[in-house]
CSV table of C-alpha atoms and ligand atoms in Angstrom, one decimal:
chain,number,residue,atom,x,y,z
A,1170,MET,CA,71.0,170.4,21.1
A,1171,PRO,CA,71.7,167.1,22.9
A,1172,THR,CA,70.1,166.9,26.4
A,1173,PRO,CA,72.7,166.6,29.2
A,1174,ALA,CA,72.0,162.9,29.5
A,1175,GLN,CA,72.9,162.5,25.8
A,1176,LEU,CA,76.3,164.3,26.0
A,1177,PRO,CA,79.1,161.9,25.5
A,1178,MET,CA,80.7,160.7,28.8
A,1179,THR,CA,84.2,162.3,29.4
A,1180,LEU,CA,86.6,162.1,32.3
A,1181,SER,CA,85.6,165.5,33.6
A,1182,ARG,CA,81.9,164.5,33.4
A,1183,ALA,CA,82.4,161.2,35.3
A,1184,VAL,CA,80.6,161.5,38.6
A,1185,ASN,CA,81.2,158.1,39.9
A,1186,ILE,CA,83.3,154.9,39.5
A,1187,ALA,CA,80.6,153.4,37.3
A,1188,ASP,CA,81.2,156.2,34.8
A,1189,LEU,CA,85.0,155.4,34.8
A,1190,ARG,CA,84.1,151.8,34.2
A,1191,HIS,CA,82.1,152.9,31.2
A,1192,LEU,CA,85.0,155.0,29.8
A,1193,ALA,CA,87.4,152.1,30.3
A,1194,LYS,CA,85.1,149.8,28.4
A,1195,ARG,CA,85.1,152.2,25.5
A,1196,ARG,CA,88.9,152.5,25.3
A,1197,LEU,CA,90.0,149.0,26.1
A,1198,PRO,CA,89.8,145.9,23.9
A,1199,ARG,CA,87.2,143.4,25.3
A,1200,ALA,CA,89.9,141.0,26.5
A,1201,VAL,CA,91.6,143.7,28.6
A,1202,PHE,CA,88.4,145.2,29.9
A,1203,ASP,CA,87.0,141.8,31.0
A,1204,TYR,CA,90.3,140.9,32.6
A,1205,ILE,CA,89.8,143.9,34.9
A,1206,ASP,CA,86.0,143.6,35.3
A,1207,GLY,CA,85.5,139.9,35.5
A,1208,GLY,CA,85.5,137.4,38.4
A,1209,ALA,CA,85.7,133.6,38.8
A,1210,ASP,CA,83.1,131.1,37.8
A,1211,GLY,CA,79.5,132.5,38.2
A,1212,GLU,CA,80.9,135.7,39.6
A,1213,VAL,CA,78.7,135.3,42.7
A,1214,THR,CA,81.4,136.5,45.1
A,1215,LEU,CA,82.3,139.4,42.7
A,1216,ARG,CA,78.7,140.7,42.8
A,1217,GLU,CA,78.2,140.0,46.5
A,1218,ASN,CA,81.4,141.9,47.5
A,1219,SER,CA,79.7,145.1,46.3
A,1220,ARG,CA,76.0,144.3,47.0
A,1221,ILE,CA,76.7,143.5,50.7
A,1222,PHE,CA,77.4,147.2,51.4
A,1223,ASP,CA,73.7,147.8,50.9
A,1224,ASP,CA,73.0,145.6,53.9
A,1225,VAL,CA,74.8,147.9,56.3
A,1226,THR,CA,73.0,151.1,57.0
A,1227,PHE,CA,74.2,154.3,58.6
A,1228,ARG,CA,73.1,155.8,61.9
A,1229,PRO,CA,73.8,159.6,61.4
A,1230,ARG,CA,74.1,162.1,64.2
A,1231,ASN,CA,72.3,165.1,62.8
A,1232,ALA,CA,72.3,168.8,63.7
A,1233,ILE,CA,76.1,168.6,64.1
A,1234,ALA,CA,78.4,170.9,62.2
A,1235,THR,CA,81.6,169.3,60.7
A,1236,PRO,CA,83.3,172.1,58.7
A,1237,GLN,CA,86.5,170.1,58.5
A,1238,CYS,CA,86.6,166.4,57.8
A,1239,ASP,CA,89.9,164.7,58.6
A,1240,LEU,CA,90.5,161.7,56.3
A,1241,ARG,CA,94.0,161.0,57.6
A,1242,THR,CA,95.0,157.7,59.1
A,1243,THR,CA,98.1,155.8,59.9
A,1244,VAL,CA,99.0,152.5,58.4
A,1245,LEU,CA,102.1,150.6,59.4
A,1246,GLY,CA,103.3,153.8,61.1
A,1247,ALA,CA,103.0,156.0,58.0
A,1248,THR,CA,100.5,158.8,57.9
A,1249,LEU,CA,98.2,158.6,54.9
A,1250,GLU,CA,96.1,161.5,53.7
A,1251,LEU,CA,93.3,159.1,52.7
A,1252,PRO,CA,92.0,155.9,54.4
A,1253,PHE,CA,92.4,153.9,51.1
A,1254,LEU,CA,95.4,152.4,49.3
A,1255,LEU,CA,95.7,151.3,45.7
A,1256,ALA,CA,95.6,147.5,45.6
A,1257,PRO,CA,98.1,145.4,43.6
A,1258,VAL,CA,96.6,144.9,40.1
A,1259,GLY,CA,98.7,142.7,37.9
A,1260,SER,CA,99.5,143.6,34.3
A,1261,SER,CA,98.4,147.2,34.7
A,1262,ARG,CA,100.8,148.2,31.9
A,1263,LEU,CA,98.3,146.5,29.5
A,1264,PHE,CA,95.6,149.0,30.5
A,1265,TYR,CA,97.7,152.1,29.7
A,1266,PRO,CA,101.3,152.8,28.7
A,1267,ARG,CA,103.6,152.6,31.8
A,1268,GLY,CA,100.4,151.8,33.8
A,1269,GLU,CA,102.0,150.9,37.1
A,1270,GLU,CA,104.2,154.0,37.2
A,1271,ALA,CA,101.2,156.2,36.3
A,1272,ALA,CA,99.1,154.7,39.1
A,1273,ALA,CA,101.9,154.9,41.6
A,1274,ARG,CA,102.5,158.6,40.8
A,1275,ALA,CA,98.8,159.4,41.2
A,1276,ALA,CA,98.7,157.6,44.6
A,1277,GLY,CA,101.8,159.5,45.8
A,1278,ALA,CA,100.4,162.8,44.7
A,1279,ALA,CA,97.2,162.1,46.7
A,1280,GLY,CA,99.2,161.1,49.8
A,1281,THR,CA,98.5,157.4,49.8
A,1282,THR,CA,100.2,154.1,49.2
A,1283,TYR,CA,100.6,152.2,46.0
A,1284,ILE,CA,101.0,148.4,46.1
A,1285,LEU,CA,102.9,147.0,43.2
A,1286,SER,CA,102.1,143.4,42.0
A,1287,THR,CA,104.9,141.0,41.3
A,1288,LEU,CA,103.0,140.5,38.0
A,1289,SER,CA,103.9,144.1,36.9
A,1290,GLY,CA,104.8,145.2,33.4
A,1291,CYS,CA,107.1,148.0,34.7
A,1292,ARG,CA,110.3,147.5,36.6
A,1293,LEU,CA,109.8,147.8,40.3
A,1294,GLU,CA,112.7,150.3,40.6
A,1295,ASP,CA,110.9,152.6,38.1
A,1296,VAL,CA,107.6,152.3,40.0
A,1297,ARG,CA,109.2,153.1,43.3
A,1298,ALA,CA,110.9,156.2,41.8
A,1299,ALA,CA,107.5,157.3,40.3
A,1300,THR,CA,105.8,158.0,43.6
A,1301,ILE,CA,106.6,160.3,46.5
A,1302,GLY,CA,104.3,158.3,48.7
A,1303,PRO,CA,104.8,154.9,50.4
A,1304,ALA,CA,105.0,151.9,48.1
A,1305,TRP,CA,104.6,148.2,49.1
A,1306,TYR,CA,105.7,145.2,47.0
A,1307,GLN,CA,103.2,142.4,46.6
A,1308,LEU,CA,104.9,139.0,46.4
A,1309,TYR,CA,104.0,135.9,44.4
A,1310,LEU,CA,106.4,133.1,44.5
A,1311,VAL,CA,106.3,132.6,40.7
A,1312,GLY,CA,109.6,131.2,39.5
A,1313,GLY,CA,110.3,129.6,42.8
A,1314,GLN,CA,112.1,130.7,46.0
A,1315,SER,CA,115.4,131.9,44.6
A,1316,VAL,CA,113.6,134.0,41.9
A,1317,ALA,CA,111.2,135.4,44.6
A,1318,MET,CA,114.2,136.2,46.9
A,1319,ALA,CA,115.9,138.1,44.1
A,1320,GLY,CA,112.6,140.1,43.8
A,1321,ILE,CA,112.5,140.8,47.5
A,1322,GLU,CA,116.1,142.0,47.5
A,1323,ARG,CA,115.4,144.3,44.6
A,1324,ALA,CA,112.3,145.7,46.4
A,1325,ARG,CA,114.5,146.3,49.5
A,1326,LEU,CA,117.2,148.1,47.6
A,1327,ALA,CA,114.6,150.2,45.7
A,1328,GLY,CA,113.1,151.4,49.0
A,1329,PHE,CA,109.7,149.6,49.2
A,1330,ASN,CA,108.2,150.1,52.6
A,1331,ALA,CA,106.4,146.8,53.2
A,1332,LEU,CA,106.0,143.3,51.7
A,1333,VAL,CA,102.5,142.1,50.9
A,1334,VAL,CA,102.2,138.3,50.7
A,1335,THR,CA,99.1,137.1,48.9
A,1336,ILE,CA,97.9,133.7,50.1
A,1337,ASP,CA,94.7,133.0,48.0
A,1338,THR,CA,96.2,132.0,44.7
A,1339,PRO,CA,97.2,128.3,45.0
A,1340,THR,CA,96.0,128.2,41.3
A,1341,ALA,CA,94.5,130.8,39.0
A,1342,GLY,CA,90.7,131.3,39.4
A,1343,ASN,CA,88.4,130.1,36.6
A,1344,ARG,CA,87.8,133.4,34.9
A,1345,GLU,CA,85.4,132.4,32.2
A,1346,ARG,CA,85.4,135.7,30.4
A,1347,ASP,CA,89.2,135.4,29.9
A,1348,VAL,CA,88.7,131.9,28.4
A,1349,ARG,CA,86.0,133.2,26.0
A,1350,ASN,CA,88.1,136.2,25.0
A,1351,GLY,CA,91.1,134.1,24.1
A,1352,THR,CA,93.4,135.7,26.7
A,1353,ARG,CA,95.6,132.6,26.7
A,1354,GLU,CA,95.8,132.6,22.9
A,1355,LEU,CA,96.5,136.3,22.7
A,1356,THR,CA,99.4,136.0,25.1
A,1357,SER,CA,100.7,132.8,23.5
A,1358,ARG,CA,102.8,134.6,20.8
A,1359,ARG,CA,101.6,132.0,18.3
A,1360,LEU,CA,100.2,133.8,15.4
A,1361,LEU,CA,97.7,131.1,14.3
A,1362,ALA,CA,96.3,130.7,17.8
A,1363,MET,CA,96.0,134.5,18.2
A,1364,LEU,CA,94.3,135.2,14.9
A,1365,PRO,CA,90.6,134.5,15.8
A,1366,PHE,CA,90.9,136.9,18.7
A,1367,VAL,CA,92.7,139.8,17.0
A,1368,PRO,CA,89.6,141.6,15.8
A,1369,GLN,CA,88.7,142.8,19.3
A,1370,LEU,CA,92.1,144.4,19.5
A,1371,LEU,CA,91.7,146.1,16.1
A,1372,ALA,CA,88.4,147.5,17.3
A,1373,ARG,CA,90.3,149.7,19.7
A,1374,PRO,CA,92.9,151.6,17.6
A,1375,ARG,CA,93.7,154.2,20.3
A,1376,TRP,CA,94.6,151.4,22.7
A,1377,ILE,CA,96.7,149.6,20.1
A,1378,THR,CA,98.7,152.8,19.3
A,1379,GLY,CA,99.4,153.3,23.0
A,1380,PHE,CA,100.4,149.6,23.5
A,1381,ILE,CA,102.8,149.7,20.6
A,1382,SER,CA,104.3,153.1,21.5
A,1383,ASP,CA,104.9,151.6,25.0
A,1384,GLY,CA,107.0,148.8,23.5
A,1385,ALA,CA,104.3,146.1,23.2
A,1386,SER,CA,106.1,144.1,25.9
A,1387,MET,CA,104.3,141.1,27.2
A,1388,ARG,CA,106.8,140.2,30.0
A,1389,TYR,CA,107.1,140.7,33.7
A,1390,PRO,CA,110.5,142.4,34.4
A,1391,ASN,CA,110.4,141.7,38.2
A,1392,ILE,CA,110.3,137.9,37.6
A,1393,MET,CA,113.7,137.1,36.2
A,1394,LEU,CA,113.8,133.5,35.3
A,1395,PRO,CA,117.2,131.8,34.9
A,1396,ASN,CA,118.1,131.3,31.2
A,1397,VAL,CA,114.9,133.0,30.2
A,1398,GLY,CA,115.0,136.6,31.6
A,1399,PRO,CA,111.7,138.4,32.3
A,1400,MET,CA,108.8,135.9,32.5
A,1401,PRO,CA,106.4,136.0,29.6
A,1402,TYR,CA,102.7,136.8,30.3
A,1403,ALA,CA,101.6,133.5,28.9
A,1404,ASP,CA,103.1,131.5,31.7
A,1405,VAL,CA,101.2,132.9,34.7
A,1406,GLY,CA,98.6,130.3,35.4
A,1407,SER,CA,100.9,127.3,35.4
A,1408,ALA,CA,103.6,129.3,37.2
A,1409,LEU,CA,101.2,130.1,40.1
A,1410,GLU,CA,100.3,126.5,40.4
A,1411,ARG,CA,103.9,125.2,40.6
A,1412,VAL,CA,104.7,127.4,43.6
A,1413,THR,CA,101.7,127.4,46.0
A,1414,ILE,CA,102.7,129.4,49.1
A,1415,THR,CA,102.3,127.7,52.5
A,1416,TRP,CA,102.7,129.1,56.0
A,1417,ARG,CA,106.1,127.4,56.2
A,1418,ASP,CA,107.3,129.8,53.4
A,1419,PHE,CA,106.8,132.7,55.8
A,1420,ASP,CA,109.9,131.5,57.7
A,1421,TRP,CA,112.3,132.2,54.8
A,1422,ILE,CA,110.3,135.2,53.7
A,1423,ARG,CA,110.7,136.6,57.2
A,1424,ARG,CA,114.5,136.1,57.0
A,1425,ALA,CA,114.7,137.7,53.6
A,1426,TRP,CA,112.6,140.8,54.4
A,1427,ALA,CA,113.3,142.7,57.6
A,1428,GLY,CA,110.4,145.2,57.2
A,1429,PRO,CA,106.7,144.8,57.8
A,1430,ILE,CA,104.9,141.9,56.3
A,1431,VAL,CA,101.2,142.2,55.3
A,1432,VAL,CA,99.2,139.0,54.6
A,1433,LYS,CA,96.6,139.5,51.9
A,1434,GLY,CA,93.7,137.0,51.5
A,1435,VAL,CA,92.6,136.3,55.0
A,1436,LEU,CA,88.9,135.6,55.5
A,1437,THR,CA,88.7,133.7,58.8
A,1438,ALA,CA,89.8,134.0,62.5
A,1439,ASP,CA,92.0,130.9,62.0
A,1440,ASP,CA,94.1,132.4,59.2
A,1441,THR,CA,94.3,135.7,61.1
A,1442,ARG,CA,95.9,133.8,64.0
A,1443,ARG,CA,98.3,132.0,61.7
A,1444,ALA,CA,99.3,135.3,60.1
A,1445,MET,CA,100.0,136.7,63.5
A,1446,ASP,CA,102.0,133.6,64.5
A,1447,LYS,CA,104.2,134.2,61.5
A,1448,GLY,CA,104.9,137.8,62.6
A,1449,ALA,CA,102.6,139.7,60.2
A,1450,ALA,CA,102.2,143.4,61.0
A,1451,ALA,CA,98.9,143.6,59.2
A,1452,VAL,CA,96.3,141.4,57.3
A,1453,VAL,CA,94.1,142.3,54.4
A,1454,VAL,CA,90.6,140.7,54.5
A,1455,SER,CA,90.3,139.9,50.8
A,1456,ASN,CA,88.9,137.3,48.4
A,1457,HIS,CA,91.0,138.8,45.5
A,1458,GLY,CA,88.0,140.8,44.3
A,1459,GLY,CA,86.0,137.6,43.6
A,1460,ARG,CA,88.6,136.4,41.1
A,1461,GLN,CA,89.7,133.2,42.9
A,1462,LEU,CA,87.3,130.9,44.9
A,1463,ASP,CA,83.8,131.8,43.9
A,1464,GLY,CA,81.3,131.3,46.7
A,1465,VAL,CA,83.4,132.6,49.5
A,1466,SER,CA,81.9,135.2,51.8
A,1467,ALA,CA,81.8,138.9,50.7
A,1468,THR,CA,84.7,140.6,52.5
A,1469,LEU,CA,82.7,143.1,54.4
A,1470,LYS,CA,80.9,140.3,56.1
A,1471,ALA,CA,84.1,138.4,56.9
A,1472,LEU,CA,85.7,141.6,58.3
A,1473,PRO,CA,84.2,141.5,61.9
A,1474,GLU,CA,85.5,137.9,62.5
A,1475,VAL,CA,89.0,138.9,61.5
A,1476,VAL,CA,88.9,142.2,63.5
A,1477,ALA,CA,87.8,140.2,66.6
A,1478,ALA,CA,90.6,137.6,66.1
A,1479,ALA,CA,93.2,140.3,65.5
A,1480,ASN,CA,92.1,141.9,68.8
A,1481,GLY,CA,94.3,145.0,68.1
A,1482,ARG,CA,97.5,143.0,67.8
A,1483,VAL,CA,97.8,143.5,64.0
A,1484,GLU,CA,96.3,146.1,61.7
A,1485,VAL,CA,93.3,144.9,59.7
A,1486,MET,CA,92.6,146.2,56.2
A,1487,MET,CA,90.0,144.9,53.7
A,1488,ASP,CA,89.3,145.1,50.0
A,1489,GLY,CA,86.6,144.0,47.6
A,1490,GLY,CA,83.7,145.7,46.0
A,1491,ILE,CA,84.5,149.2,47.0
A,1492,ARG,CA,83.0,151.6,44.5
A,1493,ARG,CA,82.0,154.6,46.6
A,1494,GLY,CA,83.3,156.6,49.6
A,1495,ALA,CA,80.3,155.4,51.6
A,1496,ASP,CA,81.6,151.8,51.2
A,1497,ILE,CA,84.9,152.8,52.6
A,1498,VAL,CA,83.2,154.5,55.6
A,1499,LYS,CA,81.2,151.3,56.3
A,1500,ALA,CA,84.3,149.2,56.2
A,1501,LEU,CA,86.0,151.6,58.7
A,1502,CYS,CA,83.0,151.4,60.9
A,1503,LEU,CA,83.3,147.6,61.1
A,1504,GLY,CA,86.9,147.8,62.2
A,1505,ALA,CA,89.1,148.2,59.1
A,1506,ARG,CA,92.0,150.6,59.6
A,1507,ALA,CA,92.0,151.4,55.9
A,1508,VAL,CA,90.9,149.7,52.7
A,1509,LEU,CA,92.4,148.8,49.4
A,1510,VAL,CA,90.7,149.7,46.2
A,1511,GLY,CA,91.4,147.6,43.0
A,1512,ARG,CA,89.0,148.0,40.1
A,1513,ALA,CA,87.9,151.5,41.2
A,1514,TYR,CA,91.3,152.9,40.1
A,1515,ALA,CA,92.0,150.2,37.5
A,1516,TYR,CA,88.9,151.5,35.5
A,1517,GLY,CA,90.4,155.0,35.8
A,1518,LEU,CA,93.7,153.8,34.5
A,1519,GLY,CA,92.1,152.0,31.6
A,1520,ALA,CA,90.0,155.1,30.8
A,1521,ALA,CA,92.8,157.7,30.8
A,1522,GLY,CA,96.0,156.6,32.5
A,1523,GLY,CA,97.3,158.6,35.5
A,1524,THR,CA,94.7,161.3,35.0
A,1525,GLY,CA,92.0,158.6,35.2
A,1526,VAL,CA,93.5,157.2,38.4
A,1527,ALA,CA,93.6,160.7,39.9
A,1528,ARG,CA,89.9,161.2,38.9
A,1529,ALA,CA,89.0,157.9,40.7
A,1530,ILE,CA,90.9,159.0,43.8
A,1531,ASP,CA,89.2,162.4,43.7
A,1532,ILE,CA,85.7,160.8,43.3
A,1533,LEU,CA,86.3,158.6,46.4
A,1534,GLN,CA,87.8,161.4,48.4
A,1535,THR,CA,84.9,163.8,47.7
A,1536,ASP,CA,82.5,161.0,48.6
A,1537,LEU,CA,84.3,160.4,51.8
A,1538,VAL,CA,84.1,164.0,52.9
A,1539,ARG,CA,80.4,164.3,52.0
A,1540,THR,CA,79.5,161.0,53.7
A,1541,LEU,CA,81.3,162.1,56.9
A,1542,LYS,CA,79.5,165.4,56.9
A,1543,LEU,CA,76.2,163.8,56.4
A,1544,LEU,CA,76.9,161.4,59.2
A,1545,GLY,CA,78.0,164.2,61.6
A,1546,CYS,CA,81.5,162.7,62.0
A,1547,GLY,CA,84.6,164.9,61.8
A,1548,SER,CA,87.3,162.3,61.3
A,1549,VAL,CA,87.7,158.8,59.9
A,1550,ARG,CA,89.5,157.8,63.0
A,1551,ALA,CA,86.3,158.4,65.1
A,1552,LEU,CA,84.3,155.9,63.0
A,1553,ASP,CA,83.2,152.7,64.8
A,1554,ARG,CA,80.4,150.2,65.1
A,1555,SER,CA,78.1,152.8,66.6
A,1556,TRP,CA,77.6,154.6,63.2
A,1557,VAL,CA,76.1,151.6,61.4
A,1558,ASP,CA,73.5,148.9,61.8
A,1559,VAL,CA,74.4,145.4,60.5
A,1560,PRO,CA,71.9,142.6,59.8
A,1561,SER,CA,71.1,140.6,62.9
A,1562,THR,CA,71.9,137.4,60.9
A,1563,TRP,CA,75.6,138.3,60.7
A,1564,ASN,CA,78.0,136.4,62.9
A,1565,TYR,CA,79.0,139.6,64.6
A,1566,ARG,CA,80.5,139.6,68.1
B,2547,FMN,C1,92.8,143.1,37.1
B,2547,FMN,C2,93.1,142.7,38.5
B,2547,FMN,C3,94.4,142.1,38.8
B,2547,FMN,C4,94.8,141.8,40.1
B,2547,FMN,N1,96.0,141.3,40.3
B,2547,FMN,C5,96.4,141.1,41.6
B,2547,FMN,C6,97.8,140.7,41.8
B,2547,FMN,O1,98.6,140.6,41.0
B,2547,FMN,N2,98.1,140.4,43.1
B,2547,FMN,C7,97.2,140.5,44.2
B,2547,FMN,O2,97.5,140.2,45.3
B,2547,FMN,N3,95.9,140.9,43.9
B,2547,FMN,C8,95.5,141.2,42.7
B,2547,FMN,N4,94.2,141.6,42.4
B,2547,FMN,C9,93.3,141.7,43.5
B,2547,FMN,C10,93.3,143.1,44.1
B,2547,FMN,O3,94.5,143.3,44.8
B,2547,FMN,C11,92.2,143.3,45.1
B,2547,FMN,O4,92.2,142.3,46.1
B,2547,FMN,C12,90.8,143.4,44.5
B,2547,FMN,O5,90.9,144.0,43.2
B,2547,FMN,C13,89.8,144.1,45.4
B,2547,FMN,O6,88.5,144.1,44.8
B,2547,FMN,P1,88.0,145.3,44.0
B,2547,FMN,O7,88.6,145.2,42.6
B,2547,FMN,O8,86.5,145.0,44.0
B,2547,FMN,O9,88.3,146.6,44.7
B,2547,FMN,C14,93.8,141.9,41.1
B,2547,FMN,C15,92.6,142.5,40.9
B,2547,FMN,C16,92.2,142.9,39.6
B,2547,FMN,C17,90.9,143.5,39.4
């Protein structure tokens, strides 16, 4: 008889996000798993994003009964059942057949928002139709202004509720794992270049079967290039570089999109003020999950500066490193209205599609309720700075 510790890990036995990560690693080819899991350069910021949560400690109020814990919050005027949204994660269709639709459906079923990346493998109309919850469209300018404007118009017609403009990708980050795994070669569609890296795909027959049954498409149907059609995967790095977004672009984006604009990738008071000047309704404190400029501050540490600069005039969210419900509680205590989770659900998607995303959401939701009860706090809306201690060395005002 195997001891409980020796039983194989399955979705129903996954107790935390690290278990989902383990399952994703087992199902996905190395190149796909590392694309999700990896960060830029030495991965210092990637690690620090998660580690920094250990530096913030709770101040519980004990001997208080909290039979009900209210996790609801409002973001951009919509009531969400949970204080976390699913972050834009590009190329999710590589993780699981119809990946973006599966993740959006799971978000809607749980009563929260799904944010669709421009770099999506599924058509934005299909993703919007897959969820009963709010959906936001994350914009990259790949392909140039007229291609982006066509995307914005499609997002409007499809009924997306907000536009998220990501500002931290003037070029692709240096993801060394991707280079080693031959991601560029594997997406090149040149057989000879691909060949040395194919064995890692063959080692995951279950993934290959799913990928082929899903059409084996390696294109982005929401980036329609003139004379080309949907942009091929291979062109992302250079495409990002050709179209660096600047604050001036917000003028035409504002004219093209009448709904709320969310600026994602803010780490300083200066950028918070610029976003507000450009009419943003919300900002996301984000370093792209440590995938862009390595060595920038962990986002939890940057959050108080942005909250102070926003001064209640725009909603502040944050993402980066969140793997447990307690992490979400700490971010809310430091002033985030809600958080975005990226890898936490991407691991679930890679492990088991929509069921895996639902499991990730469930794990975080259960954590949240337990953490609130142990804190003696009945509602996420009551969380503030008084529930935590932060290190005295933080630039916290
Ligand atoms: C595999 C992957 C792909 C991503 N693609 C995008 C993207 O297309 N657009 C974007 O704004 N952010 C993208 N991000 C960043 C996430 O939106 C989010 O900022 C980050 O994942 C948060 O960190 P976490 O993964 O530690 O939760 C991506 C992140 C990952 C892990």
